[in-house]
mmCIF file of C-alpha atoms in Angstrom:
data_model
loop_
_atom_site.group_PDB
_atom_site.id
_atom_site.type_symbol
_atom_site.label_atom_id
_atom_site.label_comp_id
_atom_site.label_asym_id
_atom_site.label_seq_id
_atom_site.Cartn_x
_atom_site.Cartn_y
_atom_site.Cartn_z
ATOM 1 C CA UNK K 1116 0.000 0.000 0.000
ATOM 2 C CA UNK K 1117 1.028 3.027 -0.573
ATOM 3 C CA UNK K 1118 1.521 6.387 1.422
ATOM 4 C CA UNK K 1119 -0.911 9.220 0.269
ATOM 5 C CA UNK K 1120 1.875 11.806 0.481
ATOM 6 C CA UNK K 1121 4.027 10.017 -2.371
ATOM 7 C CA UNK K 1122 1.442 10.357 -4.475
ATOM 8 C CA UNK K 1123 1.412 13.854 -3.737
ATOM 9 C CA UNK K 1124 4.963 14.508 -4.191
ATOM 10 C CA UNK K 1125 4.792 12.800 -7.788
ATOM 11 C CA UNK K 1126 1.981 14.714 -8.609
ATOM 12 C CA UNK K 1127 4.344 17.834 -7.605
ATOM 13 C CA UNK K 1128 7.534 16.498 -9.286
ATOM 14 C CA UNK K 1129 5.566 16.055 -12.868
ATOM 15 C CA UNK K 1130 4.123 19.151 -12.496
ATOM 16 C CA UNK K 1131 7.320 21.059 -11.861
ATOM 17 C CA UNK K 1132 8.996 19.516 -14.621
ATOM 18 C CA UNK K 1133 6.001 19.555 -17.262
ATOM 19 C CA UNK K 1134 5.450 23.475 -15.574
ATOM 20 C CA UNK K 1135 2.805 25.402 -17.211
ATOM 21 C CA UNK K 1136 2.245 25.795 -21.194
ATOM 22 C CA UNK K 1137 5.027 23.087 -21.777
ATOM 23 C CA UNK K 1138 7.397 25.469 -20.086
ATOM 24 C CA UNK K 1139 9.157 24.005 -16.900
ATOM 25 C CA UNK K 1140 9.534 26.015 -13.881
ATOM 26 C CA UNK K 1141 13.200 25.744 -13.697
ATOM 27 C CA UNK K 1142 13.225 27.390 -17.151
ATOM 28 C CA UNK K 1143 10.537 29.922 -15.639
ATOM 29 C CA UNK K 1144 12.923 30.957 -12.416
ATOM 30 C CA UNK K 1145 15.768 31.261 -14.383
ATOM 31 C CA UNK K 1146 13.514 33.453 -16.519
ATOM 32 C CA UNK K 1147 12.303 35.665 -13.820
ATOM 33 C CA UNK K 1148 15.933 35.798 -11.812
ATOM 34 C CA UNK K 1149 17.541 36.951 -15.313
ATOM 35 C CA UNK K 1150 14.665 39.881 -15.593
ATOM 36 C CA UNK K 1151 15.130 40.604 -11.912
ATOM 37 C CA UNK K 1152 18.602 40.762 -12.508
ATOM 38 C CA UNK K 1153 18.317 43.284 -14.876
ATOM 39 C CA UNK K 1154 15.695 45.162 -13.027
ATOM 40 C CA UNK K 1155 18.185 45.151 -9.835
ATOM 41 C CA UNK K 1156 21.340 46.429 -12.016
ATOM 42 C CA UNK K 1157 18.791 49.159 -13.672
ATOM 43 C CA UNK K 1158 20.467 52.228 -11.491
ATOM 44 C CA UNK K 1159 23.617 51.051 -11.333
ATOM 45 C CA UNK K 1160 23.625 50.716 -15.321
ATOM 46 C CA UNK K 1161 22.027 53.629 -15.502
ATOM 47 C CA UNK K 1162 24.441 55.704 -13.487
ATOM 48 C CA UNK K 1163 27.352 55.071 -14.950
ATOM 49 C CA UNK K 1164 26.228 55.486 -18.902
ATOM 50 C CA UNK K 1165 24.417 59.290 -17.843
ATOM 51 C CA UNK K 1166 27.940 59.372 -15.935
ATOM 52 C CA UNK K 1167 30.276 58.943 -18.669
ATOM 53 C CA UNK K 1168 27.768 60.667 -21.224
ATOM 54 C CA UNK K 1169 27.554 63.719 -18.577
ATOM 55 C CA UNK K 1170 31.415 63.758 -18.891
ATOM 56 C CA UNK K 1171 31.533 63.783 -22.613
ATOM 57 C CA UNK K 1172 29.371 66.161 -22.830
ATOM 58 C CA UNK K 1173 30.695 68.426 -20.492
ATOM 59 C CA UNK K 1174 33.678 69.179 -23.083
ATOM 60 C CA UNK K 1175 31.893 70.482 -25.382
ATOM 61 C CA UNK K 1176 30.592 74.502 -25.616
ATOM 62 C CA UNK K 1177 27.309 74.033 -26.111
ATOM 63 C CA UNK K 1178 24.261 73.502 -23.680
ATOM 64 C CA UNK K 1179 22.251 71.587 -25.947
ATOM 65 C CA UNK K 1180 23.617 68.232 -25.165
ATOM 66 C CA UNK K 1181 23.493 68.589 -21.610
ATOM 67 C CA UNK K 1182 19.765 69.093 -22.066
ATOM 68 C CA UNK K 1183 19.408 66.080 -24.399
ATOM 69 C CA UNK K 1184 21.141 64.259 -21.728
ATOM 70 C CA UNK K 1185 18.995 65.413 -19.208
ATOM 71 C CA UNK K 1186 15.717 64.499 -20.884
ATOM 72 C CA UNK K 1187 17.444 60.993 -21.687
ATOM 73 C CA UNK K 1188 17.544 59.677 -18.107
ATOM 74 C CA UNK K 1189 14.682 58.130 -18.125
ATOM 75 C CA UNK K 1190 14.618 56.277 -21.509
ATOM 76 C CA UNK K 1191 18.417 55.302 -20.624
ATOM 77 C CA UNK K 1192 16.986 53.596 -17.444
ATOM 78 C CA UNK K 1193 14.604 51.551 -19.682
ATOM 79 C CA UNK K 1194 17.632 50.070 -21.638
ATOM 80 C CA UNK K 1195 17.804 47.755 -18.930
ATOM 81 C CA UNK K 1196 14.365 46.296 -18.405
ATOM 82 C CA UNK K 1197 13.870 45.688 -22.340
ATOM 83 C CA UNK K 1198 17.217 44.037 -22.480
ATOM 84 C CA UNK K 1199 16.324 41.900 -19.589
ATOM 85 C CA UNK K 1200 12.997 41.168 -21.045
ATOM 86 C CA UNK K 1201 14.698 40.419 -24.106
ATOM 87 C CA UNK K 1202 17.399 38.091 -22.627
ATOM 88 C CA UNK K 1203 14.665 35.896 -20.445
ATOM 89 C CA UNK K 1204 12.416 35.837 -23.485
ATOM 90 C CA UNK K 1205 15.386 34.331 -25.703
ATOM 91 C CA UNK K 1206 16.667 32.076 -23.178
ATOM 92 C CA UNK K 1207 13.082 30.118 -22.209
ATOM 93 C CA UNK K 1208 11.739 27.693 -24.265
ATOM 94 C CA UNK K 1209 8.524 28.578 -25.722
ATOM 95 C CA UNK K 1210 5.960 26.948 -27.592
ATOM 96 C CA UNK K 1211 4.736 28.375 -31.126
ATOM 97 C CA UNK K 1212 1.757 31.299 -29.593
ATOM 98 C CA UNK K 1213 4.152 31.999 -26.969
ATOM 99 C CA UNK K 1214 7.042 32.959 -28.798
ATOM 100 C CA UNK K 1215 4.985 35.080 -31.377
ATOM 101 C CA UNK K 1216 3.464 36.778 -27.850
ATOM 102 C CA UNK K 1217 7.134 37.047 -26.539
ATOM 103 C CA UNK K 1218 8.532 38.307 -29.940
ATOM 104 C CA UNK K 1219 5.409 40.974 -29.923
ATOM 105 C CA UNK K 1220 6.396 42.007 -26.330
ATOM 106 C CA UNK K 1221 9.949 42.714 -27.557
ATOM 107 C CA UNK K 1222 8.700 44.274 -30.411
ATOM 108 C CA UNK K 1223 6.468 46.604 -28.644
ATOM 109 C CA UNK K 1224 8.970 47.479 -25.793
ATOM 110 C CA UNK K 1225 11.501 48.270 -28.622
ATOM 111 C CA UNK K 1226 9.112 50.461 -30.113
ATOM 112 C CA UNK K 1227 8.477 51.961 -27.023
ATOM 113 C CA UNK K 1228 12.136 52.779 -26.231
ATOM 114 C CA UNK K 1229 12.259 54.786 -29.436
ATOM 115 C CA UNK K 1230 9.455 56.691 -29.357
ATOM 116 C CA UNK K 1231 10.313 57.484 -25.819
ATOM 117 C CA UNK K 1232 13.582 58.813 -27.020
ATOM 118 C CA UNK K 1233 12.005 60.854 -29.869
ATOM 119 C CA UNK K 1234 9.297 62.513 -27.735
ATOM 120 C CA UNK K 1235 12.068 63.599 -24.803
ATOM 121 C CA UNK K 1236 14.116 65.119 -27.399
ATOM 122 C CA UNK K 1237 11.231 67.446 -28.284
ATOM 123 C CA UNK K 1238 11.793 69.355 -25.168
ATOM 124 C CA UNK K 1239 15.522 69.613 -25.290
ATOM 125 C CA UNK K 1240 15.130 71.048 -29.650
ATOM 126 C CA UNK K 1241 12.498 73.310 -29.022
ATOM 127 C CA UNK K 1242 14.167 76.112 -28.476
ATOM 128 C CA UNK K 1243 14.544 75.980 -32.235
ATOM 129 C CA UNK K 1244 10.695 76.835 -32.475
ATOM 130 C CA UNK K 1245 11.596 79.264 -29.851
ATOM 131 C CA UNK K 1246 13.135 81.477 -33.021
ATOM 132 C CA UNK K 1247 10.254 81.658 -34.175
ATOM 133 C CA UNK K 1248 8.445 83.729 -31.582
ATOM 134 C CA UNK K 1249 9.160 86.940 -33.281
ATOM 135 C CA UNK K 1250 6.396 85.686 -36.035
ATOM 136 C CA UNK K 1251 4.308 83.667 -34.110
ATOM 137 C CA UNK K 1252 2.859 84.178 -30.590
ATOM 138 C CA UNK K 1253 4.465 82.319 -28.076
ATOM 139 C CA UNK K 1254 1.302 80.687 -27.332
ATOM 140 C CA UNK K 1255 0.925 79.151 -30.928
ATOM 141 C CA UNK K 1256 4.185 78.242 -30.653
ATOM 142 C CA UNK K 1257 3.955 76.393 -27.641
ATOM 143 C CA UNK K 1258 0.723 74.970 -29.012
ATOM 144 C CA UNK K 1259 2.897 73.802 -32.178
ATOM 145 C CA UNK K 1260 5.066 71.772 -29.817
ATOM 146 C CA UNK K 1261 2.208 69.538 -27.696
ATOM 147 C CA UNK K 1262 1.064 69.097 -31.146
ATOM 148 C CA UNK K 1263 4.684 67.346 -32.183
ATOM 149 C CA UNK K 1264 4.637 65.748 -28.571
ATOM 150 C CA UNK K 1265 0.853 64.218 -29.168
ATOM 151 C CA UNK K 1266 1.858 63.086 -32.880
ATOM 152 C CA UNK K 1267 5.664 61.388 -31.652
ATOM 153 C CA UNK K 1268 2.904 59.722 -29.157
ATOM 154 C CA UNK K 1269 0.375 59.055 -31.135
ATOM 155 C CA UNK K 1270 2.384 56.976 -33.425
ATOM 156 C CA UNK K 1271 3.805 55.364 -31.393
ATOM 157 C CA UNK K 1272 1.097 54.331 -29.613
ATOM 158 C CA UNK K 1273 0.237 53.014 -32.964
ATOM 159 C CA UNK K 1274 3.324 51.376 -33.958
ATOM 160 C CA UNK K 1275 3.032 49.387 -31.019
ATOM 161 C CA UNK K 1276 -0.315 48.265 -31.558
ATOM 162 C CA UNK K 1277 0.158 47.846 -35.249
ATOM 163 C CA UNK K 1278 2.728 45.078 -33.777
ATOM 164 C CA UNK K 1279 0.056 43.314 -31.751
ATOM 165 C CA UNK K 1280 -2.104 43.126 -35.228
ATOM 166 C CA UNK K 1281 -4.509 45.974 -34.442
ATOM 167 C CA UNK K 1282 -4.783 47.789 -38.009
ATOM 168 C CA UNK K 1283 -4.510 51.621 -36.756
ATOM 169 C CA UNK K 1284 -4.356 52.736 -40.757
ATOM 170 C CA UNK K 1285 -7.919 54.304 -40.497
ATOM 171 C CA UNK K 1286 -6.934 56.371 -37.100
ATOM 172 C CA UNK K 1287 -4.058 57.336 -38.845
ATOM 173 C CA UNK K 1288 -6.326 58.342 -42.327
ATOM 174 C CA UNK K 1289 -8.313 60.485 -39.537
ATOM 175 C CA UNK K 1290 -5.652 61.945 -37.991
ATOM 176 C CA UNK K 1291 -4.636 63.417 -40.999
ATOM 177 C CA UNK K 1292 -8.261 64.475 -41.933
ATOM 178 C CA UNK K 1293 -7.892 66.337 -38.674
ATOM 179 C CA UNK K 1294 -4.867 67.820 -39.445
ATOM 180 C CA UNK K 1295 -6.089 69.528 -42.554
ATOM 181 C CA UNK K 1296 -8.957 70.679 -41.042
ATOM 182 C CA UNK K 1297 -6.409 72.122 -38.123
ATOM 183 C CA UNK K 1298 -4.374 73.815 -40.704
ATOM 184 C CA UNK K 1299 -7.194 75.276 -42.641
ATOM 185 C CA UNK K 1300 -8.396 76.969 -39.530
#
């Protein structure tokens, strides 16, 4: 006869090798450990590239890149995360609709990354619109640049859902409908 608890620990041992959608759990904690690894070494990483950027840009005359640099903190501290998200993605086995939902995940976080880039960089450039003050107000011009930040955003937004299979061609058609219609008022 035997003991109920054997069972039991069979029933855990097949389970923790078979883990869940095919995947086993050792290939699962590795997973996660890799992304927290990543996650932990985000500041330090972090740190030292603003550090050594900071430095090279300190040598040069101009202001400009010290701004850039400034509004690129937090994209730089994303590296990171997508990279370790990347990395545990890669190294876990995954069955065919997993690995297209992993692959989309990289994708979108990719896509992410960039835009982010492009829409702090607005800030740091816009002093270039800021010429233009003398013949626009300083109120359309200000106006001109949430209207680059909400476009860099908007498409984005849809880039990434584009990636997930979400056809964003007829927002897109309208959003430049509405634009028209902006610039003919």
């Amino acid at each position: 006869m035997s003991f109920p608890m054997d069972n039991f620990l069979n029933i855990v041992i097949t389970i923790w090798n078979e883990g869940v959608f095919g995947i086993n759990f050792n290939n699962i904690a590795l997973g996660i450990f890799i992304l927290l690894l990543f996650v932990f070494f985000r500041s330090l990483f972090s740190k030292i590239v603003v550090s050594r950027l900071k430095a090279i840009a300190s040598k040069s005359k101009t202001k400009i890149d010290d701004e850039v640099l400034e509004a690129f903190s937090d994209p730089i501290r994303f590296i990171p995360i997508v990279l370790g998200v990347y990395i545990s993605t890669a190294y876990i086995d995954l069955n065919q609709s997993l690995e297209l939902f992993a692959a989309n995940l990289n994708k979108s976080l990719i896509t992410i990354l960039i835009f982010w880039f492009m829409y702090k960089l607005i800030d740091p450039l816009s002093f270039f619109m800021n010429k233009y003050e003398e013949l626009l107000t300083s109120d359309l011009v200000d106006w001109g640049i949430k209207l680059l930040k909400f476009f860099i955003f908007f498409i984005g937004a849809a880039a990434v859902l584009e990636t997930w299979g979400i056809k964003v061609g007829p927002i897109l058609a309208g959003l430049g409908l509405l634009s028209v219609a902006i610039a003919l008022g």
